[in-house]
Coordinates of C-alpha atoms and ligand atoms in Angstrom, one line a residue:
M1 CA 6.6 -6.6 -30.8
P2 CA 8.8 -7.5 -28.0
R3 CA 7.5 -8.4 -24.7
I4 CA 8.1 -7.5 -21.4
Y5 CA 7.1 -9.1 -18.2
I6 CA 7.2 -8.0 -14.5
E7 CA 6.9 -9.7 -11.1
T8 CA 6.1 -6.8 -8.2
Y9 CA 7.0 -7.2 -4.2
G10 CA 6.8 -5.1 -1.8
C11 CA 3.6 -2.2 -1.2
Q12 CA 1.3 -0.1 -3.6
M13 CA 3.5 2.2 -4.7
N14 CA 5.4 -0.4 -5.9
V15 CA 2.7 -1.7 -7.7
S16 CA 1.7 1.9 -9.4
D17 CA 6.0 2.3 -10.7
S18 CA 5.3 -0.8 -12.2
E19 CA 2.0 -0.2 -14.4
L20 CA 4.0 3.6 -15.1
M21 CA 7.1 0.8 -16.0
L22 CA 4.6 -0.5 -18.1
G23 CA 4.2 3.0 -19.7
V24 CA 7.5 3.9 -20.3
L25 CA 8.3 0.7 -22.3
G26 CA 4.1 0.5 -23.9
R27 CA 5.8 3.8 -25.6
E28 CA 8.3 1.8 -27.2
G29 CA 6.1 -0.7 -28.2
Y30 CA 6.2 -3.3 -25.6
V31 CA 3.0 -5.3 -24.9
R32 CA 3.1 -7.4 -21.7
T33 CA 3.1 -11.0 -20.6
D34 CA 1.9 -13.1 -17.7
D35 CA 4.0 -15.6 -19.0
P36 CA 8.4 -15.5 -18.2
V37 CA 8.3 -17.9 -20.6
D38 CA 7.7 -15.7 -23.3
A39 CA 9.0 -12.4 -22.4
D40 CA 12.1 -10.6 -23.6
V41 CA 12.4 -8.2 -21.2
M42 CA 12.1 -9.7 -17.5
L43 CA 12.1 -7.1 -14.4
V44 CA 11.7 -8.1 -10.8
N45 CA 10.4 -4.8 -9.0
T46 CA 11.2 -5.0 -5.0
C47 CA 11.1 -3.7 -1.6
A48 CA 13.9 -3.6 1.1
V49 CA 12.6 -2.7 4.0
R50 CA 12.9 -5.9 5.6
D51 CA 15.6 -8.7 4.8
H52 CA 12.8 -11.2 4.1
A53 CA 12.0 -9.5 0.9
E54 CA 15.0 -9.3 -0.5
Q55 CA 16.3 -13.1 0.0
R56 CA 12.5 -14.1 -1.8
V57 CA 14.1 -11.8 -4.7
L58 CA 17.2 -13.1 -4.8
G59 CA 15.4 -16.5 -4.8
R60 CA 13.3 -15.7 -7.4
L61 CA 15.8 -14.4 -9.3
G62 CA 17.3 -17.5 -9.8
E63 CA 15.0 -19.0 -11.0
L64 CA 14.0 -16.7 -13.7
K65 CA 17.4 -16.7 -14.9
R66 CA 16.3 -20.5 -16.4
Y67 CA 13.7 -18.7 -18.6
K68 CA 16.6 -16.0 -20.4
R69 CA 17.7 -17.0 -24.0
P70 CA 20.3 -15.5 -25.7
G71 CA 19.6 -11.5 -26.0
D72 CA 17.0 -11.3 -23.3
V73 CA 17.5 -9.1 -20.7
L74 CA 16.7 -9.8 -17.1
G75 CA 16.5 -6.6 -14.7
V76 CA 16.4 -5.8 -10.8
V77 CA 14.4 -2.3 -10.6
G78 CA 13.1 -0.8 -7.2
C79 CA 14.4 -0.7 -3.7
M80 CA 16.5 -3.7 -3.1
A81 CA 18.0 -2.1 -6.3
Q82 CA 18.6 1.1 -5.4
R83 CA 20.0 0.0 -1.8
L84 CA 23.0 -2.5 -3.4
G85 CA 23.3 -0.9 -6.8
P86 CA 26.0 -2.1 -8.6
T87 CA 26.7 -4.6 -6.0
L88 CA 23.8 -6.2 -7.2
L89 CA 25.2 -7.1 -10.5
E90 CA 28.7 -8.3 -9.2
R91 CA 26.7 -10.7 -6.6
V92 CA 24.3 -12.3 -9.1
P93 CA 25.9 -12.7 -12.1
Q94 CA 22.2 -13.0 -14.7
V95 CA 21.0 -9.7 -13.7
D96 CA 21.8 -7.0 -17.1
L97 CA 20.3 -4.2 -15.2
V98 CA 19.5 -2.4 -12.2
I99 CA 17.1 0.5 -11.8
G100 CA 16.0 2.8 -8.6
P101 CA 12.9 4.2 -8.5
D102 CA 13.6 7.8 -9.8
G103 CA 15.2 6.0 -13.1
Y104 CA 12.8 4.1 -14.8
R105 CA 12.3 6.7 -17.6
G106 CA 15.8 4.9 -18.7
L107 CA 14.8 1.9 -19.1
P108 CA 14.8 1.7 -22.8
E109 CA 18.5 2.6 -22.8
L110 CA 19.4 0.2 -20.4
I111 CA 17.4 -2.5 -21.8
A112 CA 19.2 -1.4 -25.0
R113 CA 22.6 -1.4 -23.7
A114 CA 21.8 -4.7 -22.0
R115 CA 21.6 -6.4 -25.3
D116 CA 24.6 -5.0 -26.6
G117 CA 26.1 -6.5 -23.7
E118 CA 26.8 -3.8 -21.0
R119 CA 25.8 -5.0 -17.8
A120 CA 24.1 -1.4 -16.0
A121 CA 23.1 0.2 -12.9
D122 CA 21.0 3.8 -12.8
V123 CA 19.9 4.7 -9.0
A124 CA 20.4 7.9 -9.0
F125 CA 18.3 9.4 -7.6
K126 CA 16.0 12.7 -9.3
S127 CA 14.2 14.7 -7.1
W128 CA 12.1 16.4 -9.5
E129 CA 10.7 13.0 -11.1
H130 CA 7.5 12.1 -10.8
Y131 CA 7.0 10.5 -14.2
E132 CA 4.3 13.3 -15.2
D133 CA 4.6 12.2 -18.9
V134 CA 4.3 8.6 -18.9
P135 CA 0.9 7.1 -19.2
P136 CA 0.7 4.6 -16.7
V137 CA -0.7 1.1 -17.7
R138 CA -2.9 -0.1 -15.5
S139 CA -4.2 -3.8 -14.9
S140 CA -8.0 -2.2 -13.1
Q141 CA -10.0 -0.1 -14.8
V142 CA -12.6 -0.6 -11.5
S143 CA -9.7 0.9 -9.0
A144 CA -6.6 2.9 -9.3
F145 CA -3.7 3.7 -7.4
V146 CA -2.2 7.6 -8.3
T147 CA 1.2 7.9 -7.1
V148 CA 0.6 11.8 -5.2
Q149 CA 3.8 12.2 -3.6
R150 CA 7.7 9.9 -4.1
G151 CA 10.2 10.2 -1.7
C152 CA 10.6 10.2 2.3
D153 CA 11.6 13.0 4.5
Y154 CA 10.8 11.4 7.6
R155 CA 13.7 9.3 9.5
C156 CA 12.4 6.4 11.6
T157 CA 15.3 5.1 12.3
F158 CA 14.1 1.5 11.5
C159 CA 13.7 2.2 8.0
V160 CA 15.3 1.7 4.2
V161 CA 12.6 4.1 2.8
P162 CA 14.6 7.4 2.4
M163 CA 17.9 5.6 1.6
T164 CA 15.4 4.0 -1.1
R165 CA 13.2 6.5 -2.3
G166 CA 15.2 9.6 -2.0
P167 CA 13.4 13.1 -0.7
E168 CA 9.9 13.7 -0.3
R169 CA 8.6 15.3 -3.4
S170 CA 5.0 16.0 -4.6
R171 CA 2.7 16.1 -7.9
K172 CA 1.3 19.5 -8.7
L173 CA -2.5 19.3 -7.3
A174 CA -3.6 19.9 -11.4
D175 CA -1.9 17.0 -12.4
V176 CA -2.9 14.9 -10.0
V177 CA -6.7 15.6 -10.9
G178 CA -5.9 15.7 -14.5
E179 CA -4.8 12.1 -14.0
V180 CA -8.0 11.3 -12.2
T181 CA -10.1 13.0 -14.2
R182 CA -8.6 10.9 -17.1
L183 CA -9.3 8.1 -15.6
A184 CA -13.0 8.7 -14.5
E185 CA -13.5 9.7 -17.8
Q186 CA -12.3 5.6 -18.8
G187 CA -14.6 4.5 -16.1
T188 CA -12.9 4.5 -12.6
T189 CA -15.4 4.8 -9.8
E190 CA -12.1 4.0 -7.1
V191 CA -9.4 6.0 -6.6
T192 CA -6.2 5.9 -3.8
L193 CA -3.8 8.2 -3.4
L194 CA -0.5 7.3 -2.8
G195 CA 2.5 8.6 -0.6
Q196 CA 4.7 7.6 2.1
T197 CA 3.2 10.5 4.8
V198 CA 0.9 10.7 2.3
N199 CA -1.2 13.4 4.5
S200 CA 1.8 15.5 4.7
Y201 CA 1.3 16.2 0.7
H202 CA 2.0 19.6 -0.4
D203 CA 2.7 21.2 -3.8
G204 CA 4.1 24.3 -2.8
Q205 CA 0.5 25.9 -3.1
H206 CA -1.8 23.6 -2.1
D207 CA -2.1 20.5 1.0
F208 CA -3.5 17.5 1.3
A209 CA -7.1 18.9 2.3
A210 CA -7.1 20.5 -0.9
L211 CA -5.9 17.3 -2.7
L212 CA -8.9 15.8 -1.0
R213 CA -11.8 18.2 -2.0
A214 CA -10.0 18.2 -5.8
V215 CA -10.3 14.7 -6.4
G216 CA -13.2 14.3 -4.5
A217 CA -14.8 16.7 -7.0
V218 CA -14.0 14.7 -10.3
E219 CA -17.3 13.8 -11.6
G220 CA -17.6 10.4 -11.4
I221 CA -15.2 9.4 -8.9
Q222 CA -17.6 7.7 -6.0
R223 CA -14.6 6.1 -4.0
L224 CA -11.8 8.3 -2.6
R225 CA -9.0 6.1 -0.6
F226 CA -4.8 7.2 0.5
T227 CA -2.4 5.3 1.7
S228 CA -0.3 6.2 3.8
P229 CA -0.2 8.7 6.4
Y230 CA 1.3 9.8 9.1
P231 CA 0.1 10.1 12.1
T232 CA 0.1 13.7 13.1
D233 CA 0.0 14.4 9.7
F234 CA -4.0 14.6 10.0
T235 CA -4.2 18.6 10.4
D236 CA -7.9 19.5 11.4
A237 CA -8.2 20.9 7.5
V238 CA -7.6 17.3 6.4
L239 CA -10.1 16.2 9.0
V240 CA -13.0 18.4 8.2
A241 CA -12.2 17.9 4.0
M242 CA -12.4 13.9 5.0
A243 CA -15.8 14.7 6.5
E244 CA -16.7 17.3 3.8
T245 CA -15.9 14.8 1.2
P246 CA -18.6 12.4 0.6
A247 CA -16.3 10.1 -1.5
V248 CA -13.8 10.0 1.2
C249 CA -14.1 6.3 2.6
E250 CA -14.6 5.0 5.9
H251 CA -11.1 3.6 6.2
A252 CA -7.5 4.9 7.4
H253 CA -4.6 2.8 7.4
L254 CA -2.2 4.3 10.2
P255 CA 0.9 2.9 10.7
V256 CA 1.7 2.9 14.7
Q257 CA 4.3 0.7 14.4
S258 CA 4.7 0.7 18.5
G259 CA 2.2 1.1 21.8
S260 CA 5.1 2.2 24.2
S261 CA 6.2 5.9 23.8
R262 CA 9.8 5.0 24.8
T263 CA 9.7 2.5 21.9
L264 CA 8.2 5.1 19.5
K265 CA 11.3 7.5 20.8
R266 CA 13.6 5.8 20.1
M267 CA 11.9 5.0 16.4
L268 CA 12.2 8.7 16.0
R269 CA 8.1 8.8 15.2
R270 CA 7.0 11.9 15.9
Y271 CA 4.1 11.2 18.4
D272 CA 3.4 9.1 21.7
R273 CA 0.9 6.6 23.1
E274 CA -1.4 9.7 24.0
R275 CA -0.8 11.4 21.3
Y276 CA -1.6 8.3 18.8
L277 CA -4.7 8.0 20.9
Q278 CA -5.7 11.5 20.5
V279 CA -5.6 10.6 16.5
V280 CA -7.3 7.9 16.3
A281 CA -10.5 9.9 19.0
A282 CA -9.9 12.7 16.8
L283 CA -10.1 10.8 13.4
R284 CA -13.7 8.9 14.7
Q285 CA -15.0 12.4 15.7
A286 CA -14.7 13.3 12.0
V287 CA -15.5 10.5 10.3
P288 CA -17.8 8.2 12.4
G289 CA -18.1 4.3 11.9
I290 CA -14.6 4.8 10.4
A291 CA -12.1 1.6 10.0
L292 CA -8.5 1.3 11.3
S293 CA -6.1 -0.7 10.0
T294 CA -2.4 -0.1 11.1
D295 CA 1.6 -1.5 10.6
I296 CA 3.7 -2.9 14.0
I297 CA 6.9 -4.0 14.7
V298 CA 7.3 -6.4 17.0
G299 CA 11.4 -6.7 18.5
F300 CA 12.5 -3.3 17.6
P301 CA 16.1 -2.9 19.6
G302 CA 15.6 -2.4 23.7
E303 CA 11.9 -3.9 23.2
T304 CA 11.1 -5.3 26.6
E305 CA 8.3 -7.5 27.3
A306 CA 6.9 -4.5 29.1
D307 CA 7.0 -2.5 26.2
F308 CA 5.8 -5.3 24.4
Q309 CA 3.1 -5.1 26.8
E310 CA 2.5 -1.9 25.6
T311 CA 1.5 -3.0 21.8
L312 CA -0.8 -5.4 23.2
S313 CA -2.4 -3.0 25.0
L314 CA -2.9 -0.3 22.0
V315 CA -4.3 -2.3 20.2
E316 CA -6.9 -3.3 22.1
A317 CA -7.6 0.3 23.0
V318 CA -8.2 0.9 19.3
G319 CA -9.5 -2.2 18.2
F320 CA -8.2 -2.3 14.8
D321 CA -10.2 -3.7 11.6
D322 CA -6.8 -4.6 10.9
A323 CA -3.3 -4.8 11.3
Y324 CA 0.2 -6.0 9.4
T325 CA 3.0 -7.2 11.7
F326 CA 6.4 -7.4 11.3
K327 CA 9.3 -8.6 12.9
Y328 CA 12.3 -6.2 13.1
S329 CA 14.2 -6.7 10.4
V330 CA 18.1 -4.4 11.1
R331 CA 18.9 -2.5 7.7
E332 CA 21.9 -1.9 7.2
G333 CA 23.0 2.4 7.4
T334 CA 19.9 3.4 9.1
P335 CA 20.3 4.6 13.0
A336 CA 18.4 1.6 14.7
V337 CA 21.5 -0.4 13.3
R338 CA 23.4 1.5 16.2
I339 CA 20.8 1.2 19.3
K340 CA 22.2 -1.4 21.9
D341 CA 20.3 -4.9 22.8
H342 CA 19.5 -6.4 20.1
V343 CA 16.1 -8.7 20.4
S344 CA 16.9 -12.6 19.4
E345 CA 15.0 -14.1 17.1
E346 CA 13.0 -16.5 19.2
T347 CA 11.6 -13.5 21.4
K348 CA 10.6 -11.7 18.2
T349 CA 9.1 -15.1 16.9
E350 CA 7.4 -15.8 20.0
R351 CA 6.0 -12.0 20.4
I352 CA 4.4 -11.7 17.1
G353 CA 2.4 -15.0 17.3
R354 CA 1.3 -13.6 20.3
L355 CA 0.7 -10.1 18.8
I356 CA -1.1 -12.0 15.8
A357 CA -3.6 -13.9 18.2
V358 CA -4.9 -10.8 19.6
V359 CA -4.6 -8.5 16.2
R360 CA -6.9 -11.6 14.8
R361 CA -9.1 -11.4 18.1
V362 CA -9.8 -7.6 18.3
A363 CA -10.8 -7.9 14.3
K364 CA -13.2 -11.1 14.9
Q365 CA -14.8 -9.3 17.5
K366 CA -15.9 -6.1 15.4
N367 CA -16.5 -8.4 12.5
I368 CA -19.5 -10.6 13.7
R369 CA -21.2 -7.2 15.4
L370 CA -21.5 -6.9 11.5
V371 CA -22.7 -10.4 10.0
G372 CA -26.4 -9.1 9.4
T373 CA -25.7 -5.3 8.5
T374 CA -25.9 -4.1 5.1
H375 CA -23.3 -2.2 2.8
E376 CA -22.4 -0.6 -0.2
V377 CA -19.4 -3.1 -1.7
L378 CA -17.7 -2.6 -5.5
V379 CA -17.3 -5.6 -7.1
E380 CA -13.8 -5.5 -7.8
G381 CA -12.9 -9.0 -9.8
P382 CA -13.5 -12.9 -9.4
A383 CA -12.8 -14.1 -6.3
K384 CA -9.4 -16.4 -5.5
R385 CA -11.3 -18.9 -5.7
G386 CA -14.8 -20.8 -6.8
D387 CA -17.3 -19.2 -8.8
L388 CA -18.1 -15.9 -6.1
L389 CA -17.3 -12.4 -7.1
Q390 CA -14.8 -10.4 -4.0
A391 CA -16.3 -7.1 -3.2
R392 CA -15.6 -4.6 -1.0
T393 CA -17.1 -1.8 1.0
R394 CA -16.0 1.5 1.8
T395 CA -14.7 0.5 5.2
N396 CA -12.3 -2.2 3.4
K397 CA -14.1 -4.9 4.5
I398 CA -14.0 -7.8 1.7
A399 CA -16.8 -9.7 0.8
L400 CA -17.1 -12.7 -1.4
V401 CA -20.8 -12.5 -2.8
E402 CA -22.5 -14.6 -5.8
G403 CA -23.4 -13.0 -9.0
P404 CA -22.9 -12.8 -12.5
A405 CA -19.4 -11.3 -14.1
E406 CA -21.6 -8.1 -15.4
W407 CA -21.4 -6.9 -11.9
I408 CA -17.5 -6.4 -11.9
G409 CA -16.9 -2.8 -11.2
T410 CA -20.6 -2.0 -10.2
Y411 CA -21.8 -0.9 -7.1
R412 CA -24.0 -2.7 -5.2
R413 CA -25.8 -3.5 -2.0
V414 CA -25.3 -6.4 0.1
R415 CA -26.3 -8.2 3.5
F416 CA -23.2 -9.7 5.6
T417 CA -24.1 -13.4 6.2
G418 CA -21.0 -14.7 8.1
T419 CA -17.4 -14.1 8.6
T420 CA -14.2 -16.2 8.7
G421 CA -12.8 -13.2 11.0
S422 CA -11.3 -11.8 8.7
T423 CA -13.6 -11.5 5.7
F424 CA -17.3 -11.6 4.9
T425 CA -19.8 -13.6 2.8
A426 CA -22.9 -11.6 1.6
W427 CA -25.6 -11.9 0.1
P428 CA -27.1 -9.1 -2.6
V429 CA -30.1 -7.5 -1.0
E430 CA -30.9 -5.1 -4.8
S431 CA -29.7 -5.2 -7.8
T432 CA -29.4 -1.7 -9.1
P433 CA -26.3 -0.4 -9.7
N434 CA -24.5 2.4 -8.9
V435 CA -27.4 4.4 -6.6
L436 CA -25.9 6.9 -5.4
P437 CA -28.3 7.7 -2.2
L438 CA -27.0 4.3 -0.6
R439 CA -23.5 5.7 -0.7
V440 CA -24.8 8.5 1.9
A441 CA -26.6 5.5 4.0
D442 CA -23.3 3.7 4.6
R443 CA -21.7 6.9 6.1
G444 CA -21.0 6.7 9.3
A445 CA -22.3 3.8 10.6
G446 CA -20.4 1.3 9.0
G447 CA -23.6 -0.3 7.7
E448 CA -26.7 -0.3 9.4
A449 CA -28.0 -2.8 11.5
W450 CA -30.7 -5.2 10.1
Q451 CA -33.8 -5.8 11.2
P452 CA -35.2 -9.3 10.9
P453 CA -38.5 -9.8 9.2
T454 CA -41.6 -9.4 11.4
Ligands
SAH501 N1 6.1 4.7 4.6 C1 5.0 3.6 5.4 C2 5.8 2.9 6.1 C3 6.6 1.8 4.9 S1 7.5 0.7 5.2 C4 4.6 4.6 6.2 O1 5.2 5.1 7.8 O2 3.0 5.0 6.8 C5 5.8 -0.5 5.3 C6 6.1 -1.2 6.9 O3 7.0 -1.8 6.9 C7 6.4 -0.3 7.8 O4 5.0 0.4 8.5 C8 7.0 -1.0 9.1 O5 5.4 -0.9 9.5 C9 7.9 -1.5 8.5 N2 9.2 -2.0 8.2 C10 9.8 -0.7 8.0 N3 11.0 -1.1 8.1 C11 11.0 -2.5 9.2 C12 11.9 -3.1 9.9 N4 13.4 -2.7 9.4 N5 11.9 -3.8 10.1 C13 10.6 -4.8 10.4 N6 9.3 -3.8 9.6 C14 9.7 -2.8 9.0
F3S502 FE1 9.7 4.9 6.6 FE2 8.7 7.0 8.3 FE3 9.0 7.5 5.8 S1 8.3 4.1 8.3 S2 9.0 5.7 4.6 S3 10.8 6.6 7.2 S4 7.4 8.3 7.4

């Protein structure tokens, strides 16, 4: 049986796309290998959002080509493949095929052509493509990503995604529910719905509120997450659906990008600082205790020290539980390239350092207050280090807990015993798995306060 090795960079949607590619090739008899040395086909699923991500892939291709035996195929897929297209074949002679996010159905054909010595690229957008008939091969049975929307119709001036993933389109609600039902039947209890602006989901008949309710109603689904929503696409209907669907977790990743209204306008984000804060307030009202994380870019062209200060003060004002911080990276073909006053690398480095310090301080202050509280966690697997298990709360906090491997995939009740500032150590407080009322008890409080025994 031919063996396929896939290395995945970038966002969760790439992880989900890699699972689809394994599905496409699985139908052709391929089996997965985690070692490139064994592979007949090696694929690198790439990200194009920042230059740094692309440089890493180029470096990695240089390493992977060493594992290539005669007849083996090395392919670049994903957003960087889409962005660079056939030029990637010229640039890296060992690469045999280049396929963008809408072309994965053609993998077997391009692999066969590569074996015949023909190097080819397919970067055509296919606005109908949802890979509806492809059964993804998932690595986790506990928790699953489910793509509900592909592409992006927004035009944030810094962002290459509309150029690499094409026009926005939503899967049919019934198809999503069908996939989630099959997952639940196989024992998956947590799903994360994926889309670039996932809460703008609309399949022509149903909006995101309807989708949340329908997926949340699938028997066996205990936790429902979604990423990434666009701040101004939280309609009242979506907020009510979140509040009324018990499976919807108390966490939202809400990319803000900047705390300065002036910068947000030039980023062509569809909100200003005040509006973003209103959305935060509305979310907190609808889902008490909701944890919030975000994405922030520093050094967008024209960003002044005063603009940057507004980003720092927004982090404090919102009190984010977590934030992914990025230095602005120029992306060829995006509108921001033409904006004047690019910020120096030195200033970007200095600002991101200050931002990370504030993000960590704010998160730590919140997390320290949670030590001693009890939470329902889903045990995901072994922790990366040590003999502990990694578990996650509904609010997306990671806790390391001692317990037997049989706990993987089950829900447990734990008490937080300490924090590094971002993650927690925890102690099991009772061992009956999957007790439903615990889920409800957790809701809203971000964990009940723990009273020391008297
Ligand atoms: N659709 C997502 C964003 C996808 S890109 C959303 O809006 O929710 C993921 C993150 O990468 C963005 O939120 C942004 O913070 C960052 N990013 C995108 N383009 C970038 C660029 N040119 N430079 C630096 N960071 C960027
Ligand atoms: Fe990019 Fe903005 Fe879409 S960040 S993915 S253009 S919402």
